Coordinates of C-alpha atoms and ligand atoms in Angstrom, one line a residue:
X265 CA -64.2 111.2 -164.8
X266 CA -63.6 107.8 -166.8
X267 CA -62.7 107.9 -170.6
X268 CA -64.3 105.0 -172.1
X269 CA -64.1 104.0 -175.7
X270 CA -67.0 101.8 -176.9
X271 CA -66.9 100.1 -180.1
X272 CA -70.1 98.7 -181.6
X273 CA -69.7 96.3 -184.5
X274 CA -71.9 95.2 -187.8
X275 CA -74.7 93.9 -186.3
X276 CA -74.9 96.0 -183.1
X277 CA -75.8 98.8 -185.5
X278 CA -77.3 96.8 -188.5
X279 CA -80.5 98.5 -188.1
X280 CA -82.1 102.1 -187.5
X281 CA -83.8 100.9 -184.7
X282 CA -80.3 99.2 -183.4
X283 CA -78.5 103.0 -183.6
X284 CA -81.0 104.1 -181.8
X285 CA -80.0 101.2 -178.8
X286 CA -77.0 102.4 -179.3
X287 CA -77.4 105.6 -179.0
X288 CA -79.2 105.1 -175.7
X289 CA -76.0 103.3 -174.2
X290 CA -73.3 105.9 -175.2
X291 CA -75.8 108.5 -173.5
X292 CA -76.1 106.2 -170.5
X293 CA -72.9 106.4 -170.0
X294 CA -72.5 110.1 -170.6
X295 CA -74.8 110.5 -168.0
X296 CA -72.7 108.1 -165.4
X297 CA -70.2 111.2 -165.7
X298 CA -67.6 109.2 -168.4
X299 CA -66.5 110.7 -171.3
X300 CA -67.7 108.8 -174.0
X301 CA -65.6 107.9 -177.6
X302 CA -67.5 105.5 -179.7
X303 CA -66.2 103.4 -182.2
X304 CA -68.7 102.0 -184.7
X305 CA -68.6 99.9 -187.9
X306 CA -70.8 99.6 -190.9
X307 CA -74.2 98.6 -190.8
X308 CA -75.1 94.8 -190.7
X309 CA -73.6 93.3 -193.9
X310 CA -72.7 97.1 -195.5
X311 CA -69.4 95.9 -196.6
X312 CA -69.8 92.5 -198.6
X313 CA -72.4 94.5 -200.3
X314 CA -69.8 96.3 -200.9
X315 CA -67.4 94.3 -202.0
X316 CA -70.3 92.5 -204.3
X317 CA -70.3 95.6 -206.2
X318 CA -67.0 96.2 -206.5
X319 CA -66.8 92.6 -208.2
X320 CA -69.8 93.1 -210.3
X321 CA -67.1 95.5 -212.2
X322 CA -63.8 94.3 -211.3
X323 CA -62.5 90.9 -210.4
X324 CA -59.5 92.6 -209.5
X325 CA -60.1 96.9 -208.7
X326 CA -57.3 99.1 -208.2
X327 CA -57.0 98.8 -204.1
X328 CA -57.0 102.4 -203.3
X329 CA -60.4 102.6 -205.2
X330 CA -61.5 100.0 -203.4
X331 CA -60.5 102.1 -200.0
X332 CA -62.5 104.7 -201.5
X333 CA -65.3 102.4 -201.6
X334 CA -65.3 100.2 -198.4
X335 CA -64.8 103.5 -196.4
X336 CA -68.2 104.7 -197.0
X337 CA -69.8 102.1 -195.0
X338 CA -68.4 103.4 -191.9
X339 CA -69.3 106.9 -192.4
X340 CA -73.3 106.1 -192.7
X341 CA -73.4 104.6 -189.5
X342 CA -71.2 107.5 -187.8
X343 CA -73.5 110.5 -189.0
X344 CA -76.7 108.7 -188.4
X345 CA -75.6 107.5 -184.6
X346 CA -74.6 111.4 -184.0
X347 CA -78.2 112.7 -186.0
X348 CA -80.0 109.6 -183.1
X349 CA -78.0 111.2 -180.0
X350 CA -78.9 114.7 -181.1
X351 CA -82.5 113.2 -181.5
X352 CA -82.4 112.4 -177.9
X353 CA -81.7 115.7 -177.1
X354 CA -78.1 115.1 -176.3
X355 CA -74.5 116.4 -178.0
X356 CA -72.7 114.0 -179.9
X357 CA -69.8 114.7 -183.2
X358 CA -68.6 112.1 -185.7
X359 CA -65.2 112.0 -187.0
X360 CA -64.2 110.1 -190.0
X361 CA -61.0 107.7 -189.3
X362 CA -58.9 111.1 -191.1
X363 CA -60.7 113.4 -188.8
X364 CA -60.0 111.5 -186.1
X365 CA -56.0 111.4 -186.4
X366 CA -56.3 108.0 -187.8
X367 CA -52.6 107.8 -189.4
X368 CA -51.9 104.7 -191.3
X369 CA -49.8 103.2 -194.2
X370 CA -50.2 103.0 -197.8
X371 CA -50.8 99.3 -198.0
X372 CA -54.2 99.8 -199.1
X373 CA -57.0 97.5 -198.0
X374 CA -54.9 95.9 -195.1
X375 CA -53.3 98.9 -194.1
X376 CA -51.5 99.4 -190.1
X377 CA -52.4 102.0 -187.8
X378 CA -49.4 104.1 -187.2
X379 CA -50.2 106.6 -185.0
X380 CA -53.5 108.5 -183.5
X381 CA -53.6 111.7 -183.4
X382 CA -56.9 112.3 -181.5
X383 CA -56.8 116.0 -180.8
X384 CA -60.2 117.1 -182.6
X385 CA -61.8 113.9 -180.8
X386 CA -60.3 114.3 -177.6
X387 CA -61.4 118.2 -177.8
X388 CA -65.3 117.1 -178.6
X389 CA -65.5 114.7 -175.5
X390 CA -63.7 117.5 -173.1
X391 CA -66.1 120.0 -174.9
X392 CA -68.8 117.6 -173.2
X393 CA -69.9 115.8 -176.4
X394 CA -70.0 111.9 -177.1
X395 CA -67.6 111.9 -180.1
X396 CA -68.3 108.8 -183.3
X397 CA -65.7 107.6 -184.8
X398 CA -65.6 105.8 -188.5
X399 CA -63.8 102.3 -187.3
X400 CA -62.1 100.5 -190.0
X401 CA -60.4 103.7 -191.6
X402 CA -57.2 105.4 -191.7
X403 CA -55.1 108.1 -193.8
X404 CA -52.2 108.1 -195.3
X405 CA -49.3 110.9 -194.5
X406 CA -49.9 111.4 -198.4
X407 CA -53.2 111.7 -197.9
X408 CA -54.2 109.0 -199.4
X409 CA -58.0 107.1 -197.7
X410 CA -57.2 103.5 -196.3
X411 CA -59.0 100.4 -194.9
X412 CA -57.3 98.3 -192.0
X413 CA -58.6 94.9 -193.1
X414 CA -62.0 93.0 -192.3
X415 CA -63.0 93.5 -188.7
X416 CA -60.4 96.5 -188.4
X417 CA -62.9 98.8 -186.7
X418 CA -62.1 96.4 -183.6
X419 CA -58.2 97.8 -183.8
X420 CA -59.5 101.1 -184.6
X421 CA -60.9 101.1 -181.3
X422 CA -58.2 99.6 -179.4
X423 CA -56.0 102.6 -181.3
X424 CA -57.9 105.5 -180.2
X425 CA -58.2 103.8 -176.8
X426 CA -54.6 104.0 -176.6
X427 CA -53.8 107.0 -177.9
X428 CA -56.3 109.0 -175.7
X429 CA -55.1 106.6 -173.0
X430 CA -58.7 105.6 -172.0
X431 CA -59.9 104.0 -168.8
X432 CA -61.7 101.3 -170.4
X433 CA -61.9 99.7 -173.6
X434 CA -65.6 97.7 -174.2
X435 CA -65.8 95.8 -177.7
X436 CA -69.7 95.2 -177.7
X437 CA -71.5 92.7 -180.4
X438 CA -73.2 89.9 -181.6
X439 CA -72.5 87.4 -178.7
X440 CA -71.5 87.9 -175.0
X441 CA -67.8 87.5 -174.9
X442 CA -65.5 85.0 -175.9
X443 CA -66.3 81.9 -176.4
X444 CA -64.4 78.3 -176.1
X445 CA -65.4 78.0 -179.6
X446 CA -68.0 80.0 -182.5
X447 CA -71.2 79.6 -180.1
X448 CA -72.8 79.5 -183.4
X449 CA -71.1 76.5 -184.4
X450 CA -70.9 74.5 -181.2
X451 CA -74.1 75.4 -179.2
X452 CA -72.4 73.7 -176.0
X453 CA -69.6 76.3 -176.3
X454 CA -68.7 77.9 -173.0
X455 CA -68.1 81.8 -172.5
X456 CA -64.6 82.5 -170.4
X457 CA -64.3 85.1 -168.4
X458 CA -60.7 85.8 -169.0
X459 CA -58.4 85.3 -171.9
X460 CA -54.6 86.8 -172.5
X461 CA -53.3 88.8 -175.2
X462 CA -51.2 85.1 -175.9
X463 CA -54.1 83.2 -176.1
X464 CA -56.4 85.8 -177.9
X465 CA -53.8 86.2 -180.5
X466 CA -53.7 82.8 -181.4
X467 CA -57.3 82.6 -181.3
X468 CA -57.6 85.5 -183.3
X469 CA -55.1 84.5 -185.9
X470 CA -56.8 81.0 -186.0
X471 CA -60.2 82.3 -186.9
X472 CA -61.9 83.5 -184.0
X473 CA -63.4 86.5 -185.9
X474 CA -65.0 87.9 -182.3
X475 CA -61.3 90.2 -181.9
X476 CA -59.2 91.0 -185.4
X477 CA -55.4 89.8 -185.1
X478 CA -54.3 93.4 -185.3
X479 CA -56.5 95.0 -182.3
X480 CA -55.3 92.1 -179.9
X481 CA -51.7 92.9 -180.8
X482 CA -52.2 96.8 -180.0
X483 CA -54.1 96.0 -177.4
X484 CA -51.2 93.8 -175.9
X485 CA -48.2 96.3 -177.6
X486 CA -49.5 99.0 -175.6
X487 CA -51.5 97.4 -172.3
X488 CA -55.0 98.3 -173.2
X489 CA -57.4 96.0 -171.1
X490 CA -60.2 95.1 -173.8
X491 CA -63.9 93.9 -172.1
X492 CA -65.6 92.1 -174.9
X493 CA -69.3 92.0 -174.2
X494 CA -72.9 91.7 -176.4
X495 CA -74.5 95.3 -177.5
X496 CA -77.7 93.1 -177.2
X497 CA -78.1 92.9 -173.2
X498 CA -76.1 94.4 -170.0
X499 CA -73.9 91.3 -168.5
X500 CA -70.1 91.0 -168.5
X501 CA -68.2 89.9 -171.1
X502 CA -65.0 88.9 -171.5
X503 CA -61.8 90.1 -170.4
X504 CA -58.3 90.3 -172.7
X505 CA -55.2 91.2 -170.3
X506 CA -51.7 90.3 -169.8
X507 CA -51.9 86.7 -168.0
X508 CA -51.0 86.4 -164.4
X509 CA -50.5 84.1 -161.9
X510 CA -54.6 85.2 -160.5
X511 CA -55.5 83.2 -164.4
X512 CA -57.3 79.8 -164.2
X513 CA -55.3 77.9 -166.4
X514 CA -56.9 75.4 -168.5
X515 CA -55.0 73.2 -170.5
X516 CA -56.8 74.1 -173.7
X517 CA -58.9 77.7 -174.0
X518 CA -60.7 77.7 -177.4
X519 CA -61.2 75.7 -180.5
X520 CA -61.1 78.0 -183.8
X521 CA -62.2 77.8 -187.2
X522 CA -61.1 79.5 -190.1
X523 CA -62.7 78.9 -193.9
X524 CA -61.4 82.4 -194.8
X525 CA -58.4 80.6 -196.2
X526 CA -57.5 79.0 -200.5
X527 CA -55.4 75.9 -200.2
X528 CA -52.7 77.1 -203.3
X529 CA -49.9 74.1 -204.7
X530 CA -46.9 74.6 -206.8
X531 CA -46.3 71.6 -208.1
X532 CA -42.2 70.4 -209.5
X533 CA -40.8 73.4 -208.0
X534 CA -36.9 72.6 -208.7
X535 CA -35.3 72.0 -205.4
X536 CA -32.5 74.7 -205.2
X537 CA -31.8 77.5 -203.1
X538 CA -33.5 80.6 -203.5
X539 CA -36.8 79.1 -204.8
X540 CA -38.9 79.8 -201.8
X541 CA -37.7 83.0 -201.6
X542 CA -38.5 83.5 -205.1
X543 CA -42.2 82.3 -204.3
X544 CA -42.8 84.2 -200.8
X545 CA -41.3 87.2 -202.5
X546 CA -43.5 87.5 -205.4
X547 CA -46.5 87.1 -203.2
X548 CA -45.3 89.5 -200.3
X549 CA -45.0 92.3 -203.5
X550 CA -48.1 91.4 -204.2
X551 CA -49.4 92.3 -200.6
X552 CA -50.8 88.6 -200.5
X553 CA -50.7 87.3 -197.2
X554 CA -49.8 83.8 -196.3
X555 CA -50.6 81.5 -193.7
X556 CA -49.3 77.9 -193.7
X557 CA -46.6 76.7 -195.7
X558 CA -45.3 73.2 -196.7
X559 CA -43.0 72.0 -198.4
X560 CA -43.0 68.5 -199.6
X561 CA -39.6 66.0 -199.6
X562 CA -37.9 66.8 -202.6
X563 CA -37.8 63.6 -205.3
X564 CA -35.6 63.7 -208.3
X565 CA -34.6 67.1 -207.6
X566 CA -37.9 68.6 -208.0
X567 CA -40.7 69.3 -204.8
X568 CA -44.1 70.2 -204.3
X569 CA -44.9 73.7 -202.3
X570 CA -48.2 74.6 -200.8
X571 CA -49.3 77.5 -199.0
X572 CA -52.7 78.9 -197.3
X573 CA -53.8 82.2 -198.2
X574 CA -57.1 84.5 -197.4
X575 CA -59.1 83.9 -200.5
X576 CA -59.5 87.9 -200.7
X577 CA -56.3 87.7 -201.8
X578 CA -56.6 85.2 -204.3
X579 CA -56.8 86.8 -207.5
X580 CA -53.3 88.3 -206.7
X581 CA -52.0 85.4 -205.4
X582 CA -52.8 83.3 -208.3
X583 CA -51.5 86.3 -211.0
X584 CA -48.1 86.0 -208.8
X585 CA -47.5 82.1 -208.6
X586 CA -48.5 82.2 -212.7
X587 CA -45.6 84.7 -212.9
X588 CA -43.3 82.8 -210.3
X589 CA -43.8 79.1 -212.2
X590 CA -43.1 80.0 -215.3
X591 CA -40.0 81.9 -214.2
X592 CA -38.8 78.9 -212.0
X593 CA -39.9 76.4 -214.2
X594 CA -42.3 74.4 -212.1
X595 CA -45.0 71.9 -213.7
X596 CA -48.1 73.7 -212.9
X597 CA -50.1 74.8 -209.4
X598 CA -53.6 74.1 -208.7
X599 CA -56.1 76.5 -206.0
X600 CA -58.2 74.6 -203.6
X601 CA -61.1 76.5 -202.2
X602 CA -63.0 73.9 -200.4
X603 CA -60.3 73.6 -197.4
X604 CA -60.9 74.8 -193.9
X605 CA -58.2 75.3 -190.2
X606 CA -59.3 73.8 -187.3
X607 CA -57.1 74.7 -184.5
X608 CA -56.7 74.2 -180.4
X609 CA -55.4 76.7 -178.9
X610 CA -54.5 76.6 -174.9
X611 CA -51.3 78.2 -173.0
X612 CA -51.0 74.7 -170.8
X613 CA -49.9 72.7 -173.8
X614 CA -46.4 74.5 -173.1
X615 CA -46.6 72.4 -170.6
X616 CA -48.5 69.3 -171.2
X617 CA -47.7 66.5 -174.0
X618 CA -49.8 64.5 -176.0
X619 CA -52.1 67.3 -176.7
X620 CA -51.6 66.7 -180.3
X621 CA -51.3 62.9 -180.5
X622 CA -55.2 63.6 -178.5
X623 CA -56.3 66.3 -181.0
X624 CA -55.0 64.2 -184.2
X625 CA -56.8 60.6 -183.1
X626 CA -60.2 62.6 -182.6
X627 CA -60.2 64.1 -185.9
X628 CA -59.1 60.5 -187.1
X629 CA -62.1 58.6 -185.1
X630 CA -64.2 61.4 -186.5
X631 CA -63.3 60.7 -190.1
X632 CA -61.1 63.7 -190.4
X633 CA -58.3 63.4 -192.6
X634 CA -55.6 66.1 -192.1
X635 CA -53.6 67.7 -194.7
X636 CA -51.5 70.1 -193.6
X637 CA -50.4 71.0 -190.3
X638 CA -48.5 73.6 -187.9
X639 CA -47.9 74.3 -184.5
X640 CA -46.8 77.7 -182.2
X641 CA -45.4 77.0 -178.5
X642 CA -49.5 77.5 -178.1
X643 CA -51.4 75.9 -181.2
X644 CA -51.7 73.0 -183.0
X645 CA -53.5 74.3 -186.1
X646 CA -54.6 71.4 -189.2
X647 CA -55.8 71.7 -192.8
X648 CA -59.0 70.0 -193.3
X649 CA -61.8 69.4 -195.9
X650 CA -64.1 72.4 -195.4
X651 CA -67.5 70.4 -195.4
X652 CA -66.4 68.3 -192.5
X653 CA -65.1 71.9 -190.5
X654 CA -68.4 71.4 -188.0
X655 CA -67.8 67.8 -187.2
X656 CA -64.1 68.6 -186.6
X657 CA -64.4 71.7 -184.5
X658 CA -67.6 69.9 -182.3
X659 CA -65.1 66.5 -181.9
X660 CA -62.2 68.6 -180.4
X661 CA -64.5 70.5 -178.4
X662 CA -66.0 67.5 -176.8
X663 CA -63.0 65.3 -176.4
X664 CA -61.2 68.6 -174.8
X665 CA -64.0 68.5 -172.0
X666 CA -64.8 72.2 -173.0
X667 CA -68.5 71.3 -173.8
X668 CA -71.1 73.8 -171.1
X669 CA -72.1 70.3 -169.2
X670 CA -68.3 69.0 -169.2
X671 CA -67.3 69.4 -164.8
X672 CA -63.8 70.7 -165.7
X673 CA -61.8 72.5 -168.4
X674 CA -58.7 70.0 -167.9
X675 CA -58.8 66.8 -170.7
X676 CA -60.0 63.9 -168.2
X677 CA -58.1 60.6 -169.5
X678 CA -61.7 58.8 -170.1
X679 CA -62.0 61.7 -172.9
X680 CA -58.8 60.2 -174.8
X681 CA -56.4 62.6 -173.2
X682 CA -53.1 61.6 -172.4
X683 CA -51.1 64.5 -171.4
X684 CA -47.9 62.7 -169.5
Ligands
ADP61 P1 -68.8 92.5 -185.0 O1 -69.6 92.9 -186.2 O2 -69.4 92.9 -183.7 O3 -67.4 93.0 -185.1 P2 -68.0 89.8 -185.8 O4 -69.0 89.2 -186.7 O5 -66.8 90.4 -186.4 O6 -68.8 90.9 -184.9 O7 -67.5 88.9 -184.6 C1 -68.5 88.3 -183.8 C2 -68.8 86.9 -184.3 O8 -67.6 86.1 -184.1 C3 -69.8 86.1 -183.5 O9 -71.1 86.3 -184.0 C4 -69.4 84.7 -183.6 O10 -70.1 83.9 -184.5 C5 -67.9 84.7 -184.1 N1 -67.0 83.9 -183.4 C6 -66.1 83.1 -183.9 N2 -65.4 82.5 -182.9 C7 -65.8 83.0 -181.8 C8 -65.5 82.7 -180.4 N3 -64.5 81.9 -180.0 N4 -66.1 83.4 -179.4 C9 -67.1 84.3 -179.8 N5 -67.5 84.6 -181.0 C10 -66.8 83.9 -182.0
LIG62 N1 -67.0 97.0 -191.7 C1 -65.7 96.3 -191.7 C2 -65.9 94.8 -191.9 O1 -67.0 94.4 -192.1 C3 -64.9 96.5 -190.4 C4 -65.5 96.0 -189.2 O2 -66.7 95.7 -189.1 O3 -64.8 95.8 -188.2 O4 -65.0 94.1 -191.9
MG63 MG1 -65.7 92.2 -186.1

């Protein structure tokens, strides 16, 4: 007897009609003889209507309020999927993320799963009952209600898979798997059939909303095999494992965008130690996370810092680098919201050069002008204007030979590559 954990996201329970699907899967596979967990988010767009009245009071609410808040979303969606399985005459329990043994930290609104104590839920399934669990939610040791981030519910699912040690893990949504780029952005986008942890990560952490950063890294941290796959019809997905030497390996696996992000510049920061310290400090207090950084060549003792940050997190990030310029004495800092990350993501460029001097003249023959860029051992991720983000992405895509038509993943040299 198989324990599967299935987690359904946003839209796969946006309506009453779509919990009632729902419903109809977990007690198909009840009646396969599996032990059934699922894992289920808020309906359709639940939280930003959440968030929008949050902001109608408060540019800036007191996070654990807001934890208070955004964790009722969740628990709608649980209690009406258990009332639809009981309508269909079967046995099914919900368990908000503190009933469940969801034990996380105290950094509210972005808080980390820290262990899963799954007794209650473990006990309902045994007991021969689908058990629902709130995704997205967590408590404090304190006691304290806390939210794991946007698109937690997916790491919600990958902890309880863990912790009850399931046999499968199936994230089902909107699309059918993953995808060498947003399908809904690049209609010639290609579904892969595999992807590693590696890759995923940097896909996720790139933009790639289909898997949240923090489930692929539990998912890796603890060997849980995730099969991402559409709530919406029955064929496979896409599988996230450790890579082995059985993987196809394309040179480049996905292109990801990200317009998530504020573009924020210090401007005549003094050039001494102890100043981007100073900066990254202030922000990290601030739980403001940060993604890029640059920092300019330093003329007449002064230089120009920039940073990427989530623009949830802009109101605090903005209070902090007020703080941190007049303290250090820079000239001023500016926000920029209208920026956007493309990035190419692909294990073989370990392997392969050029892949950047290729990805840099496309975005140039496409009118792209880059400014800011970084790199992993695995990405090559740029800074761009955010209204040229589709022409970007669908250049890279094209010139990578991942479009559906293109005969092979590899970058042929008549596409501009030039990989030796
Ligand atoms: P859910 O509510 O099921 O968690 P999300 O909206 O969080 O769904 O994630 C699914 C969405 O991710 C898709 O609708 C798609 O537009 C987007 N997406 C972005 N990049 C990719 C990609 N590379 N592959 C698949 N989907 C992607
Ligand atoms: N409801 C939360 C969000 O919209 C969590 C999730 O869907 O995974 O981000
Ligand atoms: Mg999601």
């Amino acid at each position: 007897m198989q324990l599967v954990v299935m987690k359904f996201g946003g839209t796969s329970v946006g309506t009453t009609d779509r919990v009632m699907v729902v419903a109809r899967r977990l007690i198909e596979a009840k009646e396969r003889g599996d032990r059934v967990v699922a894992v289920v988010s808020a309906m359709g767009d639940v939280t930003d209507d959440l968030l929008a009245l949050a902001s109608g009071i408060s540019d800036a609410p007191p996070e654990r309020e807001m934890d208070m808040l955004l964790a009722t979303g969740e628990q709608v969606t649980i209690a009406l999927l258990a009332m639809a399985i009981h309508s269909l005459g079967h046995r099914a329990m919900s368990f908000t993320g503190a009933q469940a043994g969801i034990v996380s930290d105290a950094s509210h609104t972005k808080a980390r799963i820290q262990a899963v104590r799954a007794d209650r839920v473990l006990e309902a399934v045994e007991g021969g009952a689908i058990a629902i669990v709130a995704g997205f939610q967590g408590l404090t040791p304190e006691g304290e209600i806390t939210t794991l981030g946007r698109g937690g519910s997916d790491t919600t699912a990958v902890a309880v898979a863990a912790g009850l040690g399931a046999d499968v893990c199936e994230i089902y949504t909107d699309v059918d798997g993953v995808y060498t780029a947003d399908p809904r952005m690049v209609p010639a986008a290609v579904k892969l059939d595999i992807v590693s942890y590696e890759e995923m990560l940097e896909m996720a952490a790139a933009g790639a909303r289909v898997l949240q950063l923090r489930a692929v890294e539990f998912a890796r941290n603890h060997g849980v095999v995730l099969h991402v796959r559409s709530s919406f019809n029955d064929s496979p997905g896409t599988i996230v494992r450790e890579a082995d030497e059985t993987m196809e390996h394309a040179i480049i696996s996905g292109v990801t965008h990200d317009t998530s992000e504020a573009k924020v510049t210090i401007r005549d920061v003094p050039d001494r130690p102890g100043v981007a310290a100073a900066v990254f400090g202030r922000l990290a207090d601030s739980n403001v996370n940060v993604d890029m950084i640059i920092q300019n060549v330093s003329e007449a003792g002064s230089t120009d810092i920039s940073f990427t940050t989530p623009k949830e997190d802009l109101v605090r990030a903005t209070r902090a680098v007020e703080e941190v310029v007049a303290e250090l004495g820079a000239r001023d800092w500016q926000v920029d919201e209208t920026v956007a990350k493309v990035s190419l993501v692909g294990a073989g460029m370990k392997t392969h050069p050029g892949v950047a001097a290729t990805m840099f003249r496309a975005l140039a023959d496409a009118g792209v002008n880059l400014s800011m860029i970084s790199t992993s051992s695995i990405r090559i991720s740029c800074v761009i204007e955010a209204a040229q983000v589709e022409t970007a992405v669908r250049a890279l895509h094209t010139t990578f030979g991942l479009d559906s038509d293109a005969v092979t993943a590899e970058i042929s040299p008549a596409a501009g590559g030039n990989l030796n």
